Every structure is written in C-alpha cells, then in structure tokens.
Amino acid sequence: MDRHRPRLHHPPQGSAAGAPYPSSASLRGSRDSRAPRRKGPQHPPPPRGPDGPGEKRPKFHLNIRTLTDDMLDRFASIKIPGSKKERPPLSNLKTAFASSDCSSEAMENPPKPLSEKEVLELFEKMMEDMNLNEDKKAPLREKDFSIKKEMVMQYINTASKTGSLKRNRQISPQEFIHELKMGPADERLVTCLESLRVSLTSNPVSWVESFGREGLGLLLDILEKLIRSKTQETIVKKNQHRVIQCLKALMNTQYGLERIMSEERSLSLLARAIDPQQPSVMTDLVKLLSAVCIVGEESILEDVLEALTSAGEERRIDRFSSIVEGLRHNSVQLQVACMQLINALITSPDDLDFRLHIRNEFMRCGLKEILPNLKCIKNDGLDIQLKVFDEHKEEDLIELSHRLQDIKVEFEYPFVLKSTQICKITAKS
C-alpha cells in the first residue's frame, strides 16, 4: 500500500552533514489535498478516557499568550491608556507641549457638540484603534446610539490625555521614517529605535499603519545591514536587538502581522539573525517565529522552514542546530522559547509523515540528549512545553501504529478484503 511521503532533497555539498529536507513543492502538494485547519489559539481538550486512545486532538492547544509572552499582547487585552513609558528624547524631532499649555488650550477652545455622523465616524475609528476584528465589532455596532456616543466621549477624553489625538504632542510616523532614512549614527540609532518601539507600543493602530507602510521596509534594511556587518561591537548587537523589538511591537497589530508575513525577506532575516551567543536577542527572535507558525496561514510553515534551511546552509550547519544549541544555554527564558518554536514546527503540519520527519530531525540534531537535562529544570513554562512535546509525540506514535496495523491486515487477509469490496459494489448496483 503506497502512502504519501514528502519528497526530500539533500543540502548542497559543503554544508554540514544532516538529514535531507522536504522540498517546498512536496510540502505544498501535501497541503493542497487537505481541508484547511483552524489557526490561532486553541484551548486544551477534555481528558481522554481509556476507550479512546486514538481520538484526535487539536495540534497545538496552548494559549497563544503562553507561546509568545508579551510579544502578542493583542491576543490578551487592549493596552491601558496612560500606561505608556516615557519616550527617550530625539534631537531634530518635535517635542511635546507642556501639560499646562494643553490644559489652557483646552479651556480656551472647548469641544463643539458632535453630530450623529461624526459620532459614528469616531466610533468606527475608536474600534479600529482598539485593534478589534470584525467579530468583536459587530455586537458593538448593535448598541444604542446613546451608548455609542458615551463611548466616543470617553475615547476622546482618554485620547486627549494620552496625546493620541494631538499630532503636535507626539512624534509623527513621518518623522521616524525621515530619521531612519537619514541613516543615523550608531548611538543615535539606538535612541531612535527605542523611541520608535515605545511609539509602536503605545499609539493607536492608525499610527502603526501610517508608519508600517514605509517604515517596515526601512527596519528590514537596517536589520539586513547589521547582520552583514563584520564587526562584533556591542553597539551593533544592541541596534540589532532594538530593530527586532520594533518588529515585535509592530506584530502586536493584525496589520503589522500581515505586513511582516507578506514581506519575502522578513522571515529570512529573522532566521539569519538567530545567534545562541546573544540569548536575549535569540529569545525574541524564536518567539517571533513561533507566533508566525501558529497564527500565520498554512503556507507560512513552508516559508519558515525555507528560511531556517537557507540560514543553516549559509553557516554550513544543520538548519535546526542553532535552535537546539539555544536549549543548551543557561537562560531558562531562551530554553522555553526554543521549545515553543520546536513544538510549533512539529505540530503545525497535517501530514503524519512530515511531523515524524521534523521531530526525528530535531532528535538527530541533539534534542534527544538534551531532553533529560531539561526535564530536571524546575520551571513551569518549560514544563508545559516539554509536556506538549511528549503528548504530541505519543499521539503520532499511536496514529502510526494504527496505520501499520491497517497495512498488516491488508497483507494478511487480501482475499477477504477483496471479497468484501466486491460484495459492496454488487449491493450498490
């Protein structure tokens, strides 16, 4: 009985010896024949009884916040107004007005009554700035006009205090874009990127979209330049980390997540930037890749694997070596993040053969020797990831044993099966 197996190709000569990798075409072909799977956070299923060992469960049932930590706050809650951090000063950029000036200006120019059309327009803008999807917008649109107006007035009041409705009280996206285009010096770039990270985190979605249209490309240009840099100075690594933190903040919105996944070079640059010698940077990187694998579209797994493969070939190592090496580091946060990515890569494919292939490739890269040591570490986050790894490994072995049992029955009783099929065909006719 033939069964579908992903086509494999070997890494080019000169790269480190390792397991062959499935081709992009084979992965794509195996996916086209299957029904789409639901992406995103999935809840843990109820405990299985003894009568149903082969019962199928969601491939990845961890809460998305557990997987991506603070990087995907958008899945948990809307940011609390007034909680943004102080922005580092940027020279040659506009500074905020003093609070006393703003209060006096508000007294001199009291707000005018809003028409019904203006209230509804601001209501839509409010929901957009809150980063709500259409499912969450629908029940809000059904509310009475009086409730909508009250919500809009609260939104205006909060926005006026935080400055999100006053262009002259904050650094605009265009100013950041201009600063990045100027190619600031190393120290100045650190300040610019830190201020940008705070702005991307604290400003509404409309601000993020305004910056992302051109700013994402500039951030990727800077990251690529830093990766290619031959110098190992601390300032270079610091700037590289700041860029990655800006990309994390950008991914907190649906717009930013889609923009980053639509950029062909983004995943490649993230994979090339993985460095176990920089644990804090690598922790953020593997969290980003984990989130992309889980909340992205079906084809995104193929793109992530291709990015890891290219990065491994460039360094002449196995494509998963850097991830496994991160598990050897003393940083528990890095160990948890690496196990998150391993689980995301292994559990995402629908095809059993491909899941077994990815898991075995990690095992050959050294994961088999590291797992006993990881289980001795007392950490809740790491325990969860190790439990997920073991549970899905057991499920795949059960599924494989059922498949082998079916093949065995077919070989032992071929005539019985053939007669049964003939009887069914005769009965239908």
XYZ file of C-alpha atoms in Angstrom:
429
model
C 0.000 0.000 0.000
C 1.562 3.237 -1.137
C 1.397 6.146 1.187
C 2.206 9.766 0.695
C 5.715 10.768 1.725
C 7.207 14.230 1.274
C 9.855 14.371 -1.455
C 13.257 15.040 0.010
C 16.278 16.858 -1.278
C 19.775 16.957 0.121
C 21.540 20.142 1.201
C 24.172 21.382 -1.223
C 27.654 19.908 -0.953
C 29.737 21.861 1.516
C 27.008 22.250 4.095
C 27.112 20.240 7.266
C 26.025 16.664 7.059
C 22.468 16.202 8.183
C 19.068 14.896 7.370
C 17.567 15.643 3.936
C 14.932 18.338 3.856
C 11.486 18.055 2.259
C 11.121 20.189 -0.835
C 8.781 23.158 -0.972
C 6.791 21.572 -3.775
C 6.141 18.400 -1.809
C 5.006 20.282 1.269
C 2.748 22.448 -0.832
C 1.328 19.404 -2.636
C 0.524 17.565 0.560
C -1.298 20.614 1.910
C -3.425 21.245 -1.180
C -5.224 17.924 -0.732
C -6.322 18.624 2.838
C -9.052 20.728 4.343
C -7.870 23.981 5.933
C -7.078 23.871 9.631
C -8.064 26.471 12.164
C -5.109 28.616 13.148
C -4.623 30.627 16.298
C -5.001 29.884 19.974
C -6.706 26.627 20.822
C -7.932 25.531 24.227
C -6.884 22.309 25.930
C -9.268 19.426 25.146
C -11.065 17.456 27.846
C -9.158 14.474 29.263
C -9.340 11.323 27.174
C -10.940 8.233 28.542
C -9.369 4.801 28.355
C -11.640 3.793 25.477
C -10.417 6.440 23.041
C -6.600 6.388 22.775
C -6.611 7.350 19.131
C -9.030 10.240 19.415
C -7.711 13.287 17.521
C -6.990 16.475 19.415
C -6.026 19.954 18.246
C -2.427 20.000 17.117
C -1.385 22.852 19.371
C -3.592 23.575 22.358
C -1.541 26.106 24.304
C -2.887 29.559 24.917
C -1.203 31.956 22.470
C -0.050 34.198 25.301
C 1.919 31.292 26.782
C 3.649 30.855 23.457
C 4.555 34.397 22.620
C 4.779 36.115 26.008
C 4.498 39.909 25.843
C 5.085 39.963 22.078
C 1.448 39.167 21.261
C -0.409 41.283 23.813
C -3.043 41.879 21.145
C -4.462 38.404 21.818
C -4.972 39.145 25.502
C -6.169 42.694 26.063
C -6.227 46.246 24.790
C -3.455 48.422 26.163
C -4.490 50.504 29.157
C -4.466 54.248 28.412
C -1.892 56.171 30.350
C 0.400 53.170 30.814
C 2.916 54.062 28.114
C 6.501 54.598 29.145
C 8.451 57.802 28.908
C 9.869 58.259 25.412
C 13.619 58.936 25.123
C 14.350 62.362 23.606
C 15.198 62.572 19.918
C 17.130 65.540 18.582
C 15.821 67.301 15.471
C 12.360 65.881 16.196
C 9.352 67.726 17.614
C 8.992 67.814 21.387
C 5.765 67.568 23.334
C 3.998 70.615 24.631
C 3.876 71.184 28.359
C 0.787 69.856 30.101
C -0.096 73.333 31.338
C -0.176 74.644 27.765
C -2.502 71.828 26.758
C -4.905 72.424 29.623
C -5.072 76.162 28.920
C -5.618 75.451 25.222
C -8.489 73.100 26.084
C -10.133 75.776 28.244
C -9.829 78.400 25.503
C -11.194 76.047 22.831
C -13.952 73.901 24.379
C -15.070 70.931 22.229
C -18.033 71.511 19.943
C -21.094 69.230 20.045
C -20.708 66.291 17.670
C -23.262 65.457 15.017
C -24.611 61.926 14.672
C -22.432 61.337 11.608
C -19.306 62.497 13.445
C -20.104 60.267 16.420
C -20.477 57.220 14.176
C -17.246 58.029 12.322
C -15.344 58.412 15.596
C -16.962 55.212 16.871
C -15.530 53.301 13.897
C -12.129 54.925 14.415
C -12.233 54.002 18.103
C -12.846 50.323 17.302
C -10.080 50.423 14.702
C -7.623 51.933 17.177
C -8.588 49.254 19.706
C -7.424 46.635 17.168
C -10.785 44.824 17.188
C -11.637 42.296 14.498
C -14.997 42.199 12.715
C -16.424 39.573 15.072
C -15.889 41.883 18.045
C -17.030 44.994 16.177
C -20.404 43.517 15.217
C -22.023 43.453 18.712
C -20.711 46.955 19.449
C -22.345 48.317 16.285
C -25.691 46.948 17.505
C -25.665 49.106 20.654
C -27.903 52.178 21.076
C -26.659 55.489 19.739
C -26.566 56.952 23.257
C -24.165 54.223 24.391
C -22.027 54.749 21.300
C -21.880 58.478 21.980
C -20.854 57.886 25.592
C -18.106 55.509 24.480
C -16.881 58.047 21.922
C -16.740 60.816 24.519
C -14.709 58.590 26.830
C -12.440 57.749 23.899
C -11.914 61.438 23.089
C -11.250 62.269 26.727
C -8.706 59.461 27.106
C -7.056 60.239 23.778
C -6.685 63.911 24.672
C -4.918 62.969 27.909
C -2.541 60.488 26.259
C -1.973 62.735 23.257
C -3.108 60.283 20.573
C -5.431 62.865 19.012
C -2.940 65.724 19.121
C -0.466 65.478 16.308
C 1.693 68.260 17.729
C 2.132 66.444 21.042
C 3.817 63.332 19.664
C 6.460 62.296 17.178
C 4.744 61.502 13.903
C 5.391 58.359 11.818
C 6.795 60.547 9.046
C 9.420 61.967 11.400
C 10.578 58.482 12.359
C 10.676 57.476 8.700
C 12.727 60.564 7.853
C 15.136 59.826 10.715
C 15.625 56.208 9.603
C 16.206 57.297 6.007
C 18.957 59.643 7.158
C 20.981 56.660 8.369
C 21.737 57.911 11.894
C 24.990 57.010 13.636
C 25.099 54.004 15.971
C 24.356 55.765 19.258
C 21.714 57.974 17.680
C 20.136 54.925 16.041
C 19.768 53.233 19.445
C 17.827 56.232 20.757
C 15.696 56.458 17.622
C 14.793 52.753 17.661
C 13.991 52.772 21.381
C 11.673 55.746 20.920
C 10.088 54.055 17.908
C 9.470 50.875 19.908
C 7.631 52.858 22.601
C 5.564 54.701 19.972
C 4.606 51.471 18.196
C 3.528 50.008 21.536
C 1.569 52.969 22.905
C -0.011 54.612 19.846
C -3.280 53.524 18.190
C -3.439 51.188 15.204
C -3.855 54.081 12.766
C -0.439 55.409 13.845
C 1.128 51.958 13.408
C -0.393 51.597 9.939
C 0.882 55.025 8.925
C 4.409 54.056 9.947
C 4.274 50.488 8.634
C 3.537 51.376 5.022
C 7.104 52.596 4.510
C 8.758 52.075 7.869
C 8.755 48.266 7.826
C 10.975 48.214 4.753
C 13.388 50.640 6.424
C 13.574 48.478 9.561
C 14.333 45.401 7.459
C 17.009 47.345 5.551
C 18.681 48.279 8.840
C 18.449 44.703 10.151
C 19.993 43.318 6.963
C 22.834 45.838 7.168
C 23.501 44.933 10.813
C 23.503 41.189 10.042
C 26.027 41.694 7.241
C 28.246 43.828 9.454
C 31.594 42.139 10.109
C 32.114 43.952 13.388
C 31.013 42.334 16.635
C 30.776 45.574 18.589
C 28.273 45.821 21.408
C 26.522 48.770 19.771
C 25.851 46.698 16.626
C 24.233 43.902 18.649
C 22.255 46.466 20.635
C 20.872 48.076 17.483
C 20.021 44.654 16.087
C 18.051 43.866 19.239
C 16.236 47.218 19.059
C 15.144 46.540 15.475
C 13.770 43.141 16.471
C 11.898 44.723 19.381
C 10.345 47.217 16.953
C 9.239 44.324 14.737
C 7.701 42.657 17.805
C 5.769 45.829 18.626
C 4.627 46.081 15.007
C 3.333 42.497 15.143
C 1.052 43.400 18.050
C -1.492 44.511 15.439
C -3.184 42.433 12.767
C -1.937 44.903 10.176
C 1.672 44.568 11.329
C 1.486 40.787 11.492
C 0.150 40.555 7.944
C 2.704 43.077 6.636
C 5.656 41.214 8.132
C 4.445 37.854 6.797
C 3.898 39.370 3.350
C 7.499 40.622 3.141
C 9.535 37.886 1.453
C 12.812 38.739 3.181
C 11.435 39.216 6.710
C 11.487 35.535 7.726
C 14.851 35.032 6.056
C 16.385 37.919 8.017
C 14.870 36.702 11.286
C 16.307 33.222 10.725
C 19.737 34.611 9.826
C 19.776 36.756 12.972
C 19.414 33.739 15.302
C 22.567 33.537 17.425
C 22.833 31.408 20.607
C 25.665 33.690 21.752
C 23.099 36.508 22.090
C 20.447 34.902 24.354
C 18.192 37.945 24.807
C 18.118 38.646 21.059
C 17.561 34.998 20.198
C 14.721 34.716 22.725
C 12.789 37.472 20.964
C 13.574 36.001 17.536
C 12.331 32.486 18.221
C 9.191 33.906 19.859
C 8.509 35.831 16.672
C 8.966 32.724 14.525
C 6.763 30.683 16.896
C 3.962 33.225 16.609
C 4.246 33.298 12.824
C 3.992 29.484 12.652
C 0.884 29.417 14.844
C -1.171 32.410 13.721
C 0.023 32.523 10.120
C -1.579 30.880 7.107
C -0.974 27.243 6.153
C 1.794 28.115 3.700
C 3.737 30.076 6.316
C 5.298 26.899 7.773
C 6.910 26.235 4.416
C 8.346 29.765 4.394
C 9.727 29.429 7.938
C 11.376 26.090 7.125
C 12.890 27.510 3.948
C 14.258 30.474 5.907
C 15.826 28.169 8.519
C 17.235 25.948 5.762
C 18.849 28.886 3.939
C 20.314 30.248 7.181
C 21.766 26.817 8.002
C 23.281 26.398 4.547
C 24.840 29.854 4.788
C 26.538 28.888 8.072
C 27.245 25.305 6.878
C 25.320 23.735 9.754
C 22.094 21.749 10.080
C 19.096 24.026 9.838
C 17.878 23.220 13.380
C 21.313 23.285 15.045
C 21.019 26.866 16.316
C 17.616 26.180 17.884
C 18.888 23.059 19.652
C 22.013 24.953 20.731
C 19.756 27.520 22.401
C 18.456 24.731 24.655
C 21.993 24.208 25.970
C 22.157 27.800 27.216
C 21.731 28.592 30.893
C 18.938 31.080 30.157
C 15.628 29.405 31.054
C 13.715 32.021 29.045
C 15.691 31.052 25.941
C 15.107 27.356 26.625
C 11.352 27.913 26.922
C 11.283 29.990 23.728
C 13.248 27.352 21.782
C 10.897 24.582 22.921
C 7.954 26.764 21.868
C 9.384 27.028 18.359
C 10.165 23.301 18.220
C 6.576 22.479 19.211
C 5.186 24.985 16.710
C 7.241 23.489 13.858
C 6.428 19.875 14.749
C 2.699 20.231 15.428
C 1.785 22.547 12.540
C 1.860 20.034 9.621
C -1.252 17.947 8.998
C 0.710 15.132 7.387
C 1.904 12.460 9.860
C 4.966 11.559 7.790
C 6.101 15.151 7.767
C 5.579 15.587 11.525
C 7.661 12.458 12.155
C 10.353 13.756 9.819
C 10.640 17.134 11.567
C 10.675 15.551 15.042
C 13.338 12.998 14.057
C 15.461 15.729 12.508
C 15.425 17.650 15.788
C 16.325 14.451 17.651
C 19.327 13.852 15.385
C 20.473 17.446 15.938
C 20.945 16.758 19.657
C 17.486 17.210 21.157
C 17.417 13.560 22.268
C 20.460 14.083 24.518
C 19.224 17.423 25.895
C 15.661 16.435 26.857
C 16.592 14.525 30.067
C 18.530 17.561 31.332
C 15.665 19.931 30.524
C 13.212 17.788 32.497
C 15.384 18.262 35.597
C 14.916 22.057 35.468
C 12.135 23.366 37.712
C 10.243 25.905 35.621
C 6.504 25.989 34.910
C 6.845 27.393 31.404
C 9.441 24.815 30.410
C 7.401 22.005 31.972
C 4.403 22.986 29.829
C 6.436 22.927 26.620
C 8.030 19.572 27.450
C 4.597 18.127 28.240
C 3.254 19.341 24.890
C 6.235 17.774 23.124
C 5.724 14.391 24.827
C 1.927 14.370 24.339
C 2.099 15.010 20.608
C 4.931 12.531 20.206
C 2.748 9.873 21.850
C -0.252 10.772 19.677
C 1.805 10.484 16.498
C 3.142 7.077 17.571
C -0.428 5.873 18.190
C -1.510 7.142 14.769
C 1.491 5.441 13.165
C 0.726 2.137 14.911
C -2.869 2.260 13.642
C -1.640 2.843 10.120
C 0.799 -0.081 10.343
C -1.959 -2.292 11.747
C -4.165 -1.479 8.759
C -1.336 -2.379 6.391
C -0.743 -5.645 8.258
C -4.411 -6.618 7.988
C -4.407 -5.846 4.277
C -1.410 -8.110 3.685
C -2.671 -10.975 5.887
C -6.229 -11.062 4.534
C -6.081 -9.708 0.966
C -8.748 -12.110 -0.392
C -11.180 -11.356 2.424
C -10.839 -7.634 1.828
C -11.229 -8.089 -1.917
C -14.383 -10.180 -1.470
C -15.839 -7.577 0.882
C -15.244 -4.830 -1.675
C -16.865 -6.906 -4.447
C -19.934 -7.531 -2.270
C -20.297 -3.812 -1.567
C -20.063 -2.955 -5.273
C -22.614 -5.655 -6.158
C -25.024 -4.443 -3.483
C -24.858 -0.870 -4.809
C -25.529 -1.949 -8.378
